[in-house]
Coordinates of C-alpha atoms (C1' of nucleotides) in Angstrom, one line a residue:
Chain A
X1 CA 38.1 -72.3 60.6
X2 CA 35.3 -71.3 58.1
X3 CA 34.7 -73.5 55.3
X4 CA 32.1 -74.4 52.4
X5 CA 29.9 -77.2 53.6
X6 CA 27.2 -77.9 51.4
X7 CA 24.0 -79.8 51.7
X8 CA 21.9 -81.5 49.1
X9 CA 18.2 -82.3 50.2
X10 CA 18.4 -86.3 49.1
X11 CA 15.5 -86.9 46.5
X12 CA 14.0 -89.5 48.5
X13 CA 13.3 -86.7 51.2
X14 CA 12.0 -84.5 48.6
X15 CA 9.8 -87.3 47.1
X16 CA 8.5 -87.7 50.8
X17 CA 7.6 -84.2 50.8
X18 CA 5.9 -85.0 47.7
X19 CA 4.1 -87.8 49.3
X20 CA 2.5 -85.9 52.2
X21 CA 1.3 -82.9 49.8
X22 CA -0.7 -85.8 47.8
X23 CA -1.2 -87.5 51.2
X24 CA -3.0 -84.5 53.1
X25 CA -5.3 -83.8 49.6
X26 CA -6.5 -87.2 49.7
X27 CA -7.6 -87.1 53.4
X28 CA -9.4 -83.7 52.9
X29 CA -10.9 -85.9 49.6
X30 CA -11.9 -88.3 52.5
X31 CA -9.7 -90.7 51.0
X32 CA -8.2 -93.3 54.1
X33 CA -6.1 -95.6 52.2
X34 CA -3.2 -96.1 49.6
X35 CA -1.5 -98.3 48.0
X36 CA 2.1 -97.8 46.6
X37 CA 0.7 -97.6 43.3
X38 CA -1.8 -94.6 44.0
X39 CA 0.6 -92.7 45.1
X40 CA 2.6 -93.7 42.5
X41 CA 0.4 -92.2 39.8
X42 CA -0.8 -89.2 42.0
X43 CA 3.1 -88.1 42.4
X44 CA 5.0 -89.2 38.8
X45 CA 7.2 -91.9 40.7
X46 CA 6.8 -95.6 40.1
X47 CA 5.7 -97.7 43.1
X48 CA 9.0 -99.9 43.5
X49 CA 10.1 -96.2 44.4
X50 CA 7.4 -95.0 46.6
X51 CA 7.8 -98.3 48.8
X52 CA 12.0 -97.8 49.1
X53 CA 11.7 -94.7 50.0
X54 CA 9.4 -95.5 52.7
X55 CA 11.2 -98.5 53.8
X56 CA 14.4 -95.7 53.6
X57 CA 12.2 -93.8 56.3
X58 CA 11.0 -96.8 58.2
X59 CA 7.6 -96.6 57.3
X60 CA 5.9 -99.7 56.6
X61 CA 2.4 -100.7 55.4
X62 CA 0.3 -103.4 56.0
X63 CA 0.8 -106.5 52.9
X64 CA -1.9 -106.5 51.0
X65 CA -3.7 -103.7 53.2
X66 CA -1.9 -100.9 51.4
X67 CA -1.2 -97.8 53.7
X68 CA -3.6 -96.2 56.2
X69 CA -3.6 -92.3 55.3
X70 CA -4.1 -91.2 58.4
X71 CA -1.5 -93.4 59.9
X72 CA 0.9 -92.8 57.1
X73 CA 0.6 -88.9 57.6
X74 CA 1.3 -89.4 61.3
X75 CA 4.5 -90.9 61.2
X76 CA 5.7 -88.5 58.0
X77 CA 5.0 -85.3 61.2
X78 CA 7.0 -87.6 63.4
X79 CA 9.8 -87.7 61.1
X80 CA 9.4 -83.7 60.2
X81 CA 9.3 -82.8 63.6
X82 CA 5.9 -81.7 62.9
X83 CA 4.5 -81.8 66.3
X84 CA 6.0 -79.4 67.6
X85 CA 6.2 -75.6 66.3
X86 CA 9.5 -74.3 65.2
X87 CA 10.2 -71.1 65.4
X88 CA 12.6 -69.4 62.9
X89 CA 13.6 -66.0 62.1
X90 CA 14.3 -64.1 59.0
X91 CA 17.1 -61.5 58.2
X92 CA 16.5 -59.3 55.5
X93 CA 13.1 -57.3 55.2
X94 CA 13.2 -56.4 51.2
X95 CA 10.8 -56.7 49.2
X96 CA 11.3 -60.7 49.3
X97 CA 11.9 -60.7 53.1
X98 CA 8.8 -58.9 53.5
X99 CA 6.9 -61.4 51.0
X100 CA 8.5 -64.4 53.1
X101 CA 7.6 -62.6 56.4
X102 CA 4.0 -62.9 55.2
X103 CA 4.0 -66.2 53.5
X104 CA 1.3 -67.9 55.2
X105 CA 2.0 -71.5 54.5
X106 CA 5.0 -71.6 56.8
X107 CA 2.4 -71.4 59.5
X108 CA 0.3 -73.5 58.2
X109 CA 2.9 -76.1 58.5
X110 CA 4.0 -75.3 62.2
X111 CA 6.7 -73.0 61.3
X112 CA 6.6 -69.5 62.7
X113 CA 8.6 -66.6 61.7
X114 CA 9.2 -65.1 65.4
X115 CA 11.0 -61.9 64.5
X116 CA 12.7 -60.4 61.7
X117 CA 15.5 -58.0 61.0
X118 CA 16.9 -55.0 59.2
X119 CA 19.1 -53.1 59.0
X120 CA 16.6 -50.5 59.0
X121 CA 14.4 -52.1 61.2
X122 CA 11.8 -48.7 61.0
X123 CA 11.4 -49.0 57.0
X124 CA 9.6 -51.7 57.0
X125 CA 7.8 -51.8 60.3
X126 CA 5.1 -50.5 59.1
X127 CA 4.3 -52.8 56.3
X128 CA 4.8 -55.7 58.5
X129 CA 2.7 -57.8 61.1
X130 CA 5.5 -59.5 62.7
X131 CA 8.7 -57.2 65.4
X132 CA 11.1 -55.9 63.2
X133 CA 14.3 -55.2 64.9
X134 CA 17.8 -54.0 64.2
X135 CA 21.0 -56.2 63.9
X136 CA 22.0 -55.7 66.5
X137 CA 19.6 -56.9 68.6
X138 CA 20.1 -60.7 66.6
X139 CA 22.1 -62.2 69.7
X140 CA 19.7 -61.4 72.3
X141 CA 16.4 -62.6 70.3
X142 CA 18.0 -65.6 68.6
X143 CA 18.7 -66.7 72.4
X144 CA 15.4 -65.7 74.0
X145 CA 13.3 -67.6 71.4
X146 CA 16.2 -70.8 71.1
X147 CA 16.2 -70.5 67.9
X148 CA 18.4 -72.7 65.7
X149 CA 17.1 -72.0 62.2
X150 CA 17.1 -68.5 60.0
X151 CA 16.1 -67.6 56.4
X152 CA 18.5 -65.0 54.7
X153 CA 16.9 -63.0 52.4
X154 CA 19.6 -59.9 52.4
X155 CA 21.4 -58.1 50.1
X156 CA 24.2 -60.8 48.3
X157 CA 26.7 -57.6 49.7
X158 CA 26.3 -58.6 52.9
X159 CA 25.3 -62.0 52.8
X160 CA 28.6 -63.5 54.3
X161 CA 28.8 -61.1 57.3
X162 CA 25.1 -61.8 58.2
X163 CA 25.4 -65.2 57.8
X164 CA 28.8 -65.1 60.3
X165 CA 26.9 -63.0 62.7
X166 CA 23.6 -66.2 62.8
X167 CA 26.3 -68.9 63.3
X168 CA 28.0 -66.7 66.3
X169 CA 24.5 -66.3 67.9
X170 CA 23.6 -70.3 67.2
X171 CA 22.2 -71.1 64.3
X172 CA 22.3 -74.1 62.9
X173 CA 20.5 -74.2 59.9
X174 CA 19.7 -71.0 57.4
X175 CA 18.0 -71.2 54.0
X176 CA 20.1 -68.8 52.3
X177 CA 18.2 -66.8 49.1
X178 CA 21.5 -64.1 48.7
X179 CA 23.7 -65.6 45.3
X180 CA 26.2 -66.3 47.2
X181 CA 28.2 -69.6 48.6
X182 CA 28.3 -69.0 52.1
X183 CA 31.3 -70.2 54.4
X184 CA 30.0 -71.8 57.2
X185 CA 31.2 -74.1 59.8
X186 CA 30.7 -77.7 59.1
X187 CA 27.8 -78.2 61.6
X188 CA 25.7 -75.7 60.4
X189 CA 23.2 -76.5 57.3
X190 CA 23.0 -74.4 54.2
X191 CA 20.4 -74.7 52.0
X192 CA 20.9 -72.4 48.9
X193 CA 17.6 -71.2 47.1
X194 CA 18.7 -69.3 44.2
X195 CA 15.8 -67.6 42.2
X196 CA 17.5 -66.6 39.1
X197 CA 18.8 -70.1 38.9
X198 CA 15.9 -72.1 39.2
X199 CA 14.2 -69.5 36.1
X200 CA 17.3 -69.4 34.0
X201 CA 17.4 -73.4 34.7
X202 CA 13.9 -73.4 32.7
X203 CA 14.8 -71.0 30.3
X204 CA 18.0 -73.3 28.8
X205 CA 15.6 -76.1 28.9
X206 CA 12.8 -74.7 26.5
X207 CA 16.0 -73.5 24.6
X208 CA 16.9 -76.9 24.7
X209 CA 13.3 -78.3 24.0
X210 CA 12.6 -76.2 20.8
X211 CA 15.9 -76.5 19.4
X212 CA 15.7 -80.4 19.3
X213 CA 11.5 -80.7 19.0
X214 CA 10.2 -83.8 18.2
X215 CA 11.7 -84.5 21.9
X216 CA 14.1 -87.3 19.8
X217 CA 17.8 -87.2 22.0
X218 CA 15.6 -86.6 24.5
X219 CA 17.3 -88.8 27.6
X220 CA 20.4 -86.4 27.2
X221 CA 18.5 -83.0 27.8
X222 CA 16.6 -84.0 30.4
X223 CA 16.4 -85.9 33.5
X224 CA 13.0 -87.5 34.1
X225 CA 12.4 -85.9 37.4
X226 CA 12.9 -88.9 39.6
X227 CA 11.7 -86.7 42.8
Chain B
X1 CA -3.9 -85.9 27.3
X2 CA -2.8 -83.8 30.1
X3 CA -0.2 -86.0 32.2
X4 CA 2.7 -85.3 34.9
X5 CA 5.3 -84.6 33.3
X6 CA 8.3 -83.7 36.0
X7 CA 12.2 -82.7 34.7
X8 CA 14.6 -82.2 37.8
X9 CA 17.5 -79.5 37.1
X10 CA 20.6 -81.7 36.7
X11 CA 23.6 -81.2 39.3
X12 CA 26.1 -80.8 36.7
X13 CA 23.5 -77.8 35.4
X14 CA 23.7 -76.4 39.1
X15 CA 27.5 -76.8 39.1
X16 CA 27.6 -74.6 36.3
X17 CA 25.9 -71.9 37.6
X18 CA 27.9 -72.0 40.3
X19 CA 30.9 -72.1 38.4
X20 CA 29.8 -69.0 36.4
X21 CA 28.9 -66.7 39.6
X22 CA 32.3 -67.7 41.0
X23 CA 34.1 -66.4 38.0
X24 CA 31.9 -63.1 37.4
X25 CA 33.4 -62.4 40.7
X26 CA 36.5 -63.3 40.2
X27 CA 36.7 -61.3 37.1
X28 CA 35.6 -58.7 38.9
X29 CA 38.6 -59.0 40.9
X30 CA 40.3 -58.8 37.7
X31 CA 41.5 -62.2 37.8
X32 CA 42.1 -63.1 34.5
X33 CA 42.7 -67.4 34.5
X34 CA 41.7 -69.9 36.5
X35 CA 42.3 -73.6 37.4
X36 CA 40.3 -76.6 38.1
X37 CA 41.3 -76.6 41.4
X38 CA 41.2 -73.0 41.8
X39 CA 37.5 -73.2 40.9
X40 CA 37.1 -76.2 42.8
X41 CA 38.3 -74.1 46.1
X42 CA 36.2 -71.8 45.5
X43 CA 33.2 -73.8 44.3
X44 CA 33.3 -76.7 47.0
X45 CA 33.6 -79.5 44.4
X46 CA 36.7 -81.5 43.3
X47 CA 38.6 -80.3 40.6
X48 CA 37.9 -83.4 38.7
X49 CA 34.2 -82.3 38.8
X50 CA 35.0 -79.1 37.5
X51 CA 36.4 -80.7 34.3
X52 CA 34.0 -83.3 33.7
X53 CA 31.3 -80.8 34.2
X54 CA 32.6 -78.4 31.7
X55 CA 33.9 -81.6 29.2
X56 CA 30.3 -82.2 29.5
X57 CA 29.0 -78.4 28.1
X58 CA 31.8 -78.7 25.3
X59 CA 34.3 -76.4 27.2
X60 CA 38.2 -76.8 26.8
X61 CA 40.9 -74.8 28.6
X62 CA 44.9 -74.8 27.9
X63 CA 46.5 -78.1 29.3
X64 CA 48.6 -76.1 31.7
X65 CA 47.7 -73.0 31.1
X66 CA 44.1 -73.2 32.7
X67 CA 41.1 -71.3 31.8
X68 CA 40.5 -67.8 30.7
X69 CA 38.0 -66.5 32.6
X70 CA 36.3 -64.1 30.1
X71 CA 36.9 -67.2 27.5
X72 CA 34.8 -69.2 30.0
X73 CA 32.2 -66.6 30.6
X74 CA 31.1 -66.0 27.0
X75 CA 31.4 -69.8 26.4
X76 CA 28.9 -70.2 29.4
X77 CA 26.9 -67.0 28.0
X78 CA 26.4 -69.0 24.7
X79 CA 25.1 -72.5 26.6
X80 CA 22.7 -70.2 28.6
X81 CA 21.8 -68.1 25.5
X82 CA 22.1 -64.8 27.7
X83 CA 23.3 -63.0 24.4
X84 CA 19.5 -62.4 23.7
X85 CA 17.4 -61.1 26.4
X86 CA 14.5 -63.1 27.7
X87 CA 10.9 -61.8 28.2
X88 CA 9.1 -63.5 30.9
X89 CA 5.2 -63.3 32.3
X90 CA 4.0 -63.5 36.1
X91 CA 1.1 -64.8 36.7
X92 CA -0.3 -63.6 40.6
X93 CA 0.2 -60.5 42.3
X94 CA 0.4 -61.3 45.7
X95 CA 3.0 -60.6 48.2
X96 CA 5.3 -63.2 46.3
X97 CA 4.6 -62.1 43.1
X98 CA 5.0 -58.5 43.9
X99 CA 8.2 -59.6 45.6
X100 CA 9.4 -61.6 42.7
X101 CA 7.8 -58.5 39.9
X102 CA 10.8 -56.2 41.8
X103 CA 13.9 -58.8 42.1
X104 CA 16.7 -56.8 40.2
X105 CA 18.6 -60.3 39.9
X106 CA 16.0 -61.3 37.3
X107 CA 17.0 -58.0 35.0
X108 CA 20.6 -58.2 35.7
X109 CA 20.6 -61.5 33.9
X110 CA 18.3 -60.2 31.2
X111 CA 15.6 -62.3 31.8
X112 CA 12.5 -59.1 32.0
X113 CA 9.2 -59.6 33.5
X114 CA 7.3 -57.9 30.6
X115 CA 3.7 -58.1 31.8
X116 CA 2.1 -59.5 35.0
X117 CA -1.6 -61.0 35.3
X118 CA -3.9 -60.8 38.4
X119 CA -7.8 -61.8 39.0
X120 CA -7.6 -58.0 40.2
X121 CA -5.1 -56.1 38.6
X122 CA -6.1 -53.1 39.9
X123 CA -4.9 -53.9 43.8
X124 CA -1.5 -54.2 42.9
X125 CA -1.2 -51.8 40.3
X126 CA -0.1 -49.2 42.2
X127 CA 3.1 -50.9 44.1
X128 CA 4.0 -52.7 40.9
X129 CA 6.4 -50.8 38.2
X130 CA 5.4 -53.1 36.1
X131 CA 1.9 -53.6 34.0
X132 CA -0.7 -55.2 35.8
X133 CA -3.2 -57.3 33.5
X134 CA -6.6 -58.9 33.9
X135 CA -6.4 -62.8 33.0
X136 CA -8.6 -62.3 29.9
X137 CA -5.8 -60.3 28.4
X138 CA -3.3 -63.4 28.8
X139 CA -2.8 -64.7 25.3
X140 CA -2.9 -61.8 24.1
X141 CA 0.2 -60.6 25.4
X142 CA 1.9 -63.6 25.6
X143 CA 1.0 -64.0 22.1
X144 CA 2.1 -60.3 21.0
X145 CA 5.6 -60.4 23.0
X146 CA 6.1 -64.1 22.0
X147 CA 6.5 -65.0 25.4
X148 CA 7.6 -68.9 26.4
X149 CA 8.5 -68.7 29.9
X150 CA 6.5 -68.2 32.6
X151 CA 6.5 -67.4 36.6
X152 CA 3.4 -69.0 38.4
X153 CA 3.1 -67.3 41.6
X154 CA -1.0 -67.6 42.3
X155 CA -2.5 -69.8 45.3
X156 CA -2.5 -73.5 44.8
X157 CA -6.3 -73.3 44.6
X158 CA -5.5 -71.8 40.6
X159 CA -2.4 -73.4 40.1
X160 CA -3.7 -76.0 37.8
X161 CA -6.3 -73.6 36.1
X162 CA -3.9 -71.2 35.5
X163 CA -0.8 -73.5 34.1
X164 CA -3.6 -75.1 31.6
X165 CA -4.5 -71.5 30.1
X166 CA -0.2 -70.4 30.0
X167 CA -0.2 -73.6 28.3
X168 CA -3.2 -73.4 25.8
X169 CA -1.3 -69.9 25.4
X170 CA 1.7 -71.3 24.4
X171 CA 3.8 -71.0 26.9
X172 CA 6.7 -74.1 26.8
X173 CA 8.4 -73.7 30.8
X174 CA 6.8 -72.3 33.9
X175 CA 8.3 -71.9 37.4
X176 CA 6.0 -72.9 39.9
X177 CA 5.9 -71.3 43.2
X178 CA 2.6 -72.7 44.3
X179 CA 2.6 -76.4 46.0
X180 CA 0.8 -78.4 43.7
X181 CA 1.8 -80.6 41.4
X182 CA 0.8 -79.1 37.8
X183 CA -0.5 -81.5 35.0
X184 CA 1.1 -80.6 32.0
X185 CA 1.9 -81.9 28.3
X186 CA 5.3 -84.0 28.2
X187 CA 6.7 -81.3 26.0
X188 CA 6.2 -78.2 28.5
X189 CA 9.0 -77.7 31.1
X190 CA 7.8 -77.2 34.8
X191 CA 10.5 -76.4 38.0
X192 CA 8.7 -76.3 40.6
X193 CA 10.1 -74.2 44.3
X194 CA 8.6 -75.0 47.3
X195 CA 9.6 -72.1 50.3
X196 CA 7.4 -74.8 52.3
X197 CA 9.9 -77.6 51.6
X198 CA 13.4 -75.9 51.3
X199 CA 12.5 -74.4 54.9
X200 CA 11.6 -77.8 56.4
X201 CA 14.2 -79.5 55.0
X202 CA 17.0 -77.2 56.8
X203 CA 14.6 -78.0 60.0
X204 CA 14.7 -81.4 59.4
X205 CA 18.2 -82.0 58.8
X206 CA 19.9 -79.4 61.9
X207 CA 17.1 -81.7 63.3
X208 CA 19.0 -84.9 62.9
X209 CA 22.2 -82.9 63.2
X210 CA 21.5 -82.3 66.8
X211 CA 20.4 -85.7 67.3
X212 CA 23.4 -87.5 66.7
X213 CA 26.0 -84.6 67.4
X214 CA 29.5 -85.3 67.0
X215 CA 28.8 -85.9 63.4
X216 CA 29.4 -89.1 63.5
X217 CA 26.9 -91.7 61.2
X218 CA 27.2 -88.3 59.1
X219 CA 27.3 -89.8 55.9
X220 CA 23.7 -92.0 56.3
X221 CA 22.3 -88.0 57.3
X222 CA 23.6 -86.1 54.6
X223 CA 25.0 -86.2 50.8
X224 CA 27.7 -83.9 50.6
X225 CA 26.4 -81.6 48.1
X226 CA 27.8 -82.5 44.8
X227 CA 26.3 -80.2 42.7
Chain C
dT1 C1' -9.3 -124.3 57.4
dA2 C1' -6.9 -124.6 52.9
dT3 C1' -6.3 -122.0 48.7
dT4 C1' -6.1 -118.1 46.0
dT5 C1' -5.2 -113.4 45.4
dG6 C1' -2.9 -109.0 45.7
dA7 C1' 0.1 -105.9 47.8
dT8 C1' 4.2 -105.1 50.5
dG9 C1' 9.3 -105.2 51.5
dT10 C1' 13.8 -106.0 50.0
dG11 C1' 17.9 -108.3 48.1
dA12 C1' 19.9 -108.4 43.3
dA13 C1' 20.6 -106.3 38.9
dA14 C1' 20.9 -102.4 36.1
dC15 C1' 21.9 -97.9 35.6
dA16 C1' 23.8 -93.2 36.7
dA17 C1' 27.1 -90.2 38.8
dA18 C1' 31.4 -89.1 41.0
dT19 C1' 36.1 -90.1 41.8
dC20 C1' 40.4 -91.9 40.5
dA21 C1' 44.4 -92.3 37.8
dC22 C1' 47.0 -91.5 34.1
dA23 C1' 48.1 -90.2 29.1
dA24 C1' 48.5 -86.0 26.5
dA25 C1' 49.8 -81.5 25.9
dA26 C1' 51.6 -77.0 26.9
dT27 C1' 54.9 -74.4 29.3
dA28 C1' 59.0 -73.7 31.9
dT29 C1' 63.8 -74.8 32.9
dG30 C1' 68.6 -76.3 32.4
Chain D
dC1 C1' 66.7 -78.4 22.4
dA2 C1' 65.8 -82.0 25.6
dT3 C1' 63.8 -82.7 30.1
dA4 C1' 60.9 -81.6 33.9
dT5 C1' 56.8 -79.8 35.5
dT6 C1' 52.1 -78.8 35.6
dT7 C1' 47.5 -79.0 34.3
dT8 C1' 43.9 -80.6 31.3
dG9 C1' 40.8 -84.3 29.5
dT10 C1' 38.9 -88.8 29.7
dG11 C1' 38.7 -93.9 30.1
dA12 C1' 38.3 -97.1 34.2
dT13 C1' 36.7 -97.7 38.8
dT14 C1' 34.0 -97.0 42.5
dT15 C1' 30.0 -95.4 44.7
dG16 C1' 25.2 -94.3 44.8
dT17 C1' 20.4 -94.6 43.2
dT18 C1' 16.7 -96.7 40.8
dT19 C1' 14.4 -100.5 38.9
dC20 C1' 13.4 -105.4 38.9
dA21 C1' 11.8 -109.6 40.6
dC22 C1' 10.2 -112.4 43.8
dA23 C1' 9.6 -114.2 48.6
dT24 C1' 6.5 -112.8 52.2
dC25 C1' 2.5 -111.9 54.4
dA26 C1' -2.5 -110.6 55.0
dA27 C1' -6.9 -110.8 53.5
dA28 C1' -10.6 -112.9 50.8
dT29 C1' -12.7 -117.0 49.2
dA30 C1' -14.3 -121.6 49.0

DNA sequence: TATTTGATGTGAAACAAATCACAAAATATG
DNA sequence: CATATTTTGTGATTTGTTTCACATCAAATA
């Protein structure tokens, strides 16, 4: 019944990311229109790439006229979902939990951390300005509030049996921080962010990078980062 | 001079840390071999990915005979150069970096946060088990502990100020928690984690899920994860 | 209004990554 | 000791992604 399913986030949707970040500092700039080539040299991509991966996403310019900033940024929070707020919780109040819990750019893009939990829900309560509940409580709140996505920021121990306990109550989407591969059902959406990874990742690069300096060979240590 | 220069973790890189948590485990276990496809299973890959990936990193097993795990391990050990420890720096004491300054994952894998830099070093300096410096004292220590890696974990107002002095300072990779894209030589490694983006992409995709249930027209939604 | 110019949008080509398929080798078996 | 079996390791094939090249369109210009 339980199996691995695993989910990449496609590059082009990463790049699109990319895109609004760039997007929304050039409108605060006052900036109102692009071309592929702008963005392009603002984000590290080439412009044949910038224009797929909008024509991937259906969004579409005006020839010549480049792309509208405002308009472009519209139909990127269409495609997020961006409209509307999403409301999320997050399992898990350690140190990092707690850091998530107050990370205060997930508001700032519409997503709000409704309630968290613990084990030992009266630890942290304290320290924290959003409910902190008990397990056992999950069920009730995950249905109150609908919710359908959760960030897992608990122990690796007990990653698995939290992770069974979300998908009972509903969820359908977790970002999972625990080292570990969690079995889920096929419909549910894993996204694994492993912190020692990503710095260890670095570390054999420099390795990499100092051993073979004079960057010759290159094209075999590295990817250029086509995101 | 200063230009984006962007690298993206490759998959097969991923896969290999994936492979190597699977068999610390399974050593654990005190399993003592392992095959492709027992990997594989365990992994969420074909097995034919788990020997191209490790024909790639210049491991060999025992035509039928498998893989000794602890073989395996120390062969790994040596790619990731986890003989020698690592000293790191983190730059911003916020929640985050507080957060990040206490992850026991980082010491597990010998990779030590060594020193830790702050406008104010004196407002964290009481949570923090580790030392707490002012900027001005930033070459210094990287200097003195010969640091190369570093953990940027300050607002994205900073971001770019900050990454120029690790740079001038000698520092060769940095993980970049803030949301900005940071200008950097071509020969200094940047990975850069967004919470922002891994979040909305798990939102975007159950998003889609949802929308065409039944998971059919799967394959346009997702990539199976290959890595 | 016709012509030139400059940027988009997208098939085609080139490149990269994953899967397949099978030879090679090591072990087990009769 | 020869044969069968099982698993690795890697070219060949397929699949996926990026880059190229150019037709298309919109605006500017004469």
């Amino acid at each position: 019944m339980k199996q691995i399913t695993k989910y990449v986030i496609k590059n082009s949707l990463k790049r699109i990311f990319l895109y609004r970040a760039c997007l929304a500092r050039l409108k605060m700039m006052g900036v109102e229109k692009v071309f592929s080539y702008t963005l392009a040299n603002d984000t590290g991509v080439t412009p044949d790439q910038v224009r797929k991966d909008f024509s991937e996403f259906g969004i579409r310019g005006n020839k010549r006229g480049g792309y509208e900033i405002s308009d472009l940024l519209e139909k990127m929070e269409n495609i997020f979902h961006r409209n509307k707020d999403h409301n999320i919780v997050l399992i898990g109040m350690g140190n990092l939990g707690l850091a998530l819990s107050k990370y205060s750019k997930f508001v700032q893009r519409n997503m709000n951390i409704v309630a968290t939990f613990d084990i030992d829900p009266f630890k942290q309560k304290i320290r924290s300005d959003i409910p902190v509940y008990s397990m056992s409580r999950l069920k009730e709140i995950i249905d109150r509030f609908r919710i359908k996505v959760a960030i897992l920021a608990v122990p690796e121990i007990s990653a698995q049996q939290v992770s069974d306990e979300l998908v009972r109550a509903g969820i359908k989407g977790i970002v999972n921080f625990a080292p570990v591969l969690l079995k889920v059902p096929p419909e549910v959406v894993i996204n694994n962010v492993n912190l020692c990874d990503e710095l260890e990742s670095v570390i054999y690069y420099v390795h990499k990078l100092m051993q073979d300096e004079g960057l010759k060979n290159l094209e075999i240590l590295y990817k250029d980062m086509k995101y």
